[in-house]
Coordinates of C-alpha atoms in Angstrom, one line a residue:
M241 CA 17.1 -11.2 17.3
T242 CA 18.2 -10.3 13.8
Q243 CA 15.7 -9.5 11.3
T244 CA 15.9 -10.7 7.8
V245 CA 14.7 -8.7 5.0
K246 CA 13.3 -10.5 2.0
R247 CA 14.8 -9.2 -1.2
E248 CA 12.8 -8.6 -4.3
S249 CA 12.8 -11.2 -7.0
L250 CA 13.2 -9.8 -10.5
G251 CA 9.5 -10.0 -11.1
E252 CA 8.7 -8.0 -8.2
Q253 CA 11.2 -5.3 -9.2
V254 CA 9.6 -5.1 -12.5
A255 CA 6.0 -5.0 -11.1
R256 CA 6.9 -2.4 -8.7
V257 CA 8.4 -0.1 -11.4
L258 CA 5.4 -0.5 -13.7
R259 CA 2.8 -0.2 -10.9
Q260 CA 4.4 3.1 -9.9
R261 CA 4.0 4.4 -13.5
I262 CA 0.6 3.3 -13.7
V263 CA -0.7 4.8 -10.6
R264 CA 1.4 8.1 -11.5
G265 CA -0.5 8.0 -14.5
E266 CA 2.8 7.8 -16.4
L267 CA 1.4 4.9 -18.7
A268 CA -1.9 5.8 -20.0
P269 CA -5.2 3.3 -19.9
G270 CA -5.4 1.7 -23.2
A271 CA -1.6 1.7 -23.8
R272 CA -0.1 -1.5 -25.2
I273 CA 3.0 -2.8 -23.7
T274 CA 4.8 -6.1 -24.7
E275 CA 6.9 -8.7 -22.9
E276 CA 9.8 -8.2 -25.6
A277 CA 9.8 -4.5 -24.8
L278 CA 9.8 -4.8 -21.1
A279 CA 12.4 -7.7 -21.0
E280 CA 14.7 -5.5 -23.2
E281 CA 14.1 -2.5 -21.0
F282 CA 14.7 -4.2 -17.7
S283 CA 17.6 -6.3 -19.1
V284 CA 15.8 -9.5 -17.8
S285 CA 14.2 -12.7 -19.6
R286 CA 10.5 -12.7 -20.3
G287 CA 9.9 -15.1 -17.2
P288 CA 10.3 -12.2 -14.6
V289 CA 8.2 -10.1 -17.0
R290 CA 5.5 -12.6 -17.1
D291 CA 5.6 -12.8 -13.4
A292 CA 5.2 -9.2 -13.1
L293 CA 2.3 -8.9 -15.6
T294 CA 0.5 -11.7 -13.7
Q295 CA 0.7 -9.9 -10.6
L296 CA -0.3 -6.7 -12.1
S297 CA -3.3 -8.3 -13.7
F298 CA -4.5 -9.8 -10.4
E299 CA -4.2 -6.1 -9.1
K300 CA -6.4 -5.1 -12.2
L301 CA -4.0 -2.4 -13.4
V302 CA -3.1 -4.3 -16.7
E303 CA -5.2 -6.9 -18.9
V304 CA -3.3 -9.6 -20.5
Q305 CA -4.9 -10.4 -23.9
R306 CA -2.6 -13.0 -25.5
P307 CA -1.5 -13.0 -28.2
R308 CA -2.3 -9.4 -28.8
G309 CA -0.5 -8.0 -25.9
V310 CA -0.9 -6.5 -22.6
Y311 CA -2.9 -3.2 -22.1
I312 CA -2.8 -0.7 -19.5
V313 CA -6.1 -0.5 -17.5
G314 CA -4.8 2.1 -14.9
L315 CA -6.7 3.7 -11.9
T316 CA -10.2 5.2 -12.3
Q317 CA -11.9 7.1 -9.4
D318 CA -14.2 4.2 -9.3
D319 CA -11.0 1.9 -8.9
V320 CA -9.8 4.2 -6.0
D321 CA -13.3 4.0 -4.3
Q322 CA -13.2 0.0 -4.5
L323 CA -9.5 0.0 -3.3
Y324 CA -10.1 2.1 -0.2
S325 CA -13.5 0.7 0.5
L326 CA -11.9 -3.0 0.5
R327 CA -9.0 -1.5 2.7
G328 CA -11.5 -0.1 5.1
A329 CA -13.3 -3.3 5.6
L330 CA -10.3 -5.4 6.1
E331 CA -8.5 -2.8 8.4
Q332 CA -11.7 -2.2 10.7
L333 CA -11.6 -6.0 11.4
A334 CA -8.1 -5.9 11.9
L335 CA -8.5 -3.1 14.3
S336 CA -11.2 -4.6 16.4
R337 CA -9.0 -7.6 16.8
A338 CA -5.7 -5.8 17.5
M339 CA -7.2 -3.9 20.4
R340 CA -7.8 -7.2 22.2
V341 CA -4.1 -7.7 22.6
D342 CA -3.2 -6.8 26.4
E343 CA 0.6 -7.9 26.1
E344 CA 2.6 -4.9 26.1
A345 CA 5.5 -6.3 24.3
R346 CA 3.5 -7.0 21.5
W347 CA 2.8 -3.2 20.8
S348 CA 6.7 -2.1 20.6
A349 CA 6.6 -2.7 16.8
I350 CA 3.8 -0.3 15.9
T351 CA 5.3 2.1 18.6
A352 CA 8.5 2.0 17.0
S353 CA 6.9 2.7 13.6
V354 CA 5.1 5.9 14.9
E355 CA 8.4 7.0 16.2
R356 CA 10.1 6.4 12.8
M357 CA 7.3 8.4 11.2
A358 CA 8.0 11.4 13.4
E359 CA 11.6 11.1 12.6
A360 CA 11.0 11.0 9.0
A361 CA 8.6 14.0 9.3
D362 CA 11.5 15.9 11.0
A363 CA 13.9 15.1 8.2
G364 CA 11.6 15.6 5.4
D365 CA 12.3 12.0 4.2
H366 CA 9.2 11.0 2.3
A367 CA 10.6 7.5 1.4
A368 CA 11.3 6.7 5.2
F369 CA 8.0 8.0 6.0
V370 CA 6.2 5.8 3.5
T371 CA 8.2 2.9 4.9
A372 CA 7.2 3.5 8.4
D373 CA 3.8 4.3 7.7
L374 CA 2.9 1.0 5.7
E375 CA 4.7 -0.7 8.7
F376 CA 2.5 0.8 11.2
H377 CA -0.7 -0.4 9.2
S378 CA 0.8 -3.7 8.6
Q379 CA 1.5 -4.1 12.3
I380 CA -2.1 -3.6 13.0
Y381 CA -2.9 -6.8 10.9
A382 CA 0.0 -8.7 12.7
L383 CA -1.8 -7.8 15.9
A384 CA -5.1 -9.0 14.7
D385 CA -3.8 -12.7 14.9
H386 CA -5.7 -13.6 11.8
P387 CA -3.4 -14.9 9.1
R388 CA -5.9 -15.1 6.3
L389 CA -6.7 -11.5 6.9
E390 CA -3.2 -10.5 7.1
G391 CA -2.7 -12.3 3.9
A392 CA -5.3 -10.3 2.2
W393 CA -3.8 -7.0 3.2
N394 CA -0.2 -8.5 1.9
Q395 CA -1.9 -9.2 -1.6
Y396 CA -2.8 -5.5 -2.0
L397 CA 0.1 -3.9 -0.1
P398 CA 2.2 -3.3 -3.3
T399 CA -1.1 -1.4 -4.7
F400 CA -1.2 0.6 -1.5
T401 CA 2.4 1.4 -1.5
A402 CA 2.1 3.0 -5.1
L403 CA -0.8 4.9 -3.8
L404 CA 0.8 6.1 -0.7
E405 CA 4.1 7.3 -2.7
V406 CA 1.8 9.4 -4.8
T407 CA 0.0 11.1 -2.2
I408 CA 2.5 11.7 0.4
N409 CA 4.9 13.2 -2.1
H410 CA 2.4 16.3 -2.3
D411 CA 3.0 16.8 1.4
E412 CA 5.8 19.4 2.1
D413 CA 5.4 18.8 5.8
L414 CA 4.6 15.4 6.9
H415 CA 3.9 16.3 10.5
E416 CA 0.2 16.1 10.3
S417 CA 0.2 12.7 8.8
S418 CA 2.8 11.6 11.6
A419 CA 0.2 13.2 14.3
D420 CA -2.6 11.2 12.6
H421 CA -1.0 8.1 13.5
V422 CA -0.1 9.0 16.8
K423 CA -3.6 9.7 17.5
L424 CA -4.7 6.4 16.0
L425 CA -2.3 4.3 18.2
Q426 CA -3.4 6.3 21.3
V427 CA -7.0 5.5 20.6
M428 CA -6.3 1.9 19.9
R429 CA -4.5 1.7 23.2
T430 CA -6.9 3.9 25.4
G431 CA -10.1 4.5 23.6
T432 CA -13.1 2.2 22.8
A433 CA -13.6 0.2 19.7
S434 CA -16.1 2.7 18.2
E435 CA -13.7 5.6 18.6
A436 CA -10.9 3.8 17.2
A437 CA -13.1 2.8 14.2
A438 CA -14.0 6.4 13.6
V439 CA -10.4 7.6 13.8
L440 CA -9.5 4.9 11.2
S441 CA -12.2 5.7 9.1
A442 CA -11.5 9.5 8.9
H443 CA -7.7 8.6 8.2
L444 CA -8.5 6.3 5.4
D445 CA -11.3 8.4 4.1
G446 CA -8.6 11.6 4.0
A447 CA -6.3 9.1 1.7
R448 CA -9.1 8.2 -0.7
E449 CA -10.1 11.7 -1.1
R450 CA -6.5 12.8 -1.9
M451 CA -6.1 9.9 -4.3
L452 CA -9.3 10.7 -6.1
N453 CA -8.1 14.1 -6.5
E454 CA -4.9 13.0 -8.0
V455 CA -6.8 10.7 -10.6
G456 CA -9.4 13.4 -11.4
A457 CA -6.8 15.8 -12.0
R458 CA -5.3 13.8 -15.1

């Protein structure tokens, strides 16, 4: 079966670039941006810019104060704690439900993502690793058979993509992170629920600490 790839809208493209700049600290908290300047920079009308700012406002990365303008909120260490505590709560539930799945065929996609991470680690391909890493975690939600839970994850997926892009690019060697995902998949298939929960918790705690260090160094 041919898999269709959803193309980003103009608003999603603008949001992605701005999100990356905010998470990387390139746009400082308190900085003012305008729809006019963004529309000119990205060569788009104001419609996609408004769509992007609405999404970033939902993610608490900007604050829209019409008619004064739009102000960068950025990420504090408290924001990082909140994001990862939310992700932990969502993903632990998804994990517990995913482990009930017995049909071998349904595990093929998450297994393939682990294989792609290993290939990306061998190639030193950070972009491919990020894609495979996020696909792995998205598959946990897909296996959970809980559309609302998966929907909550998808709402914050762009934010976590930007966070992962920051932290993973600090790793010259991606093999340790790849091995973490191999371990998590193995315990999901053969371990107990409590063992899997502990492995996932340690994995997310490590990601949170790395992002906290990144924010604290600014």
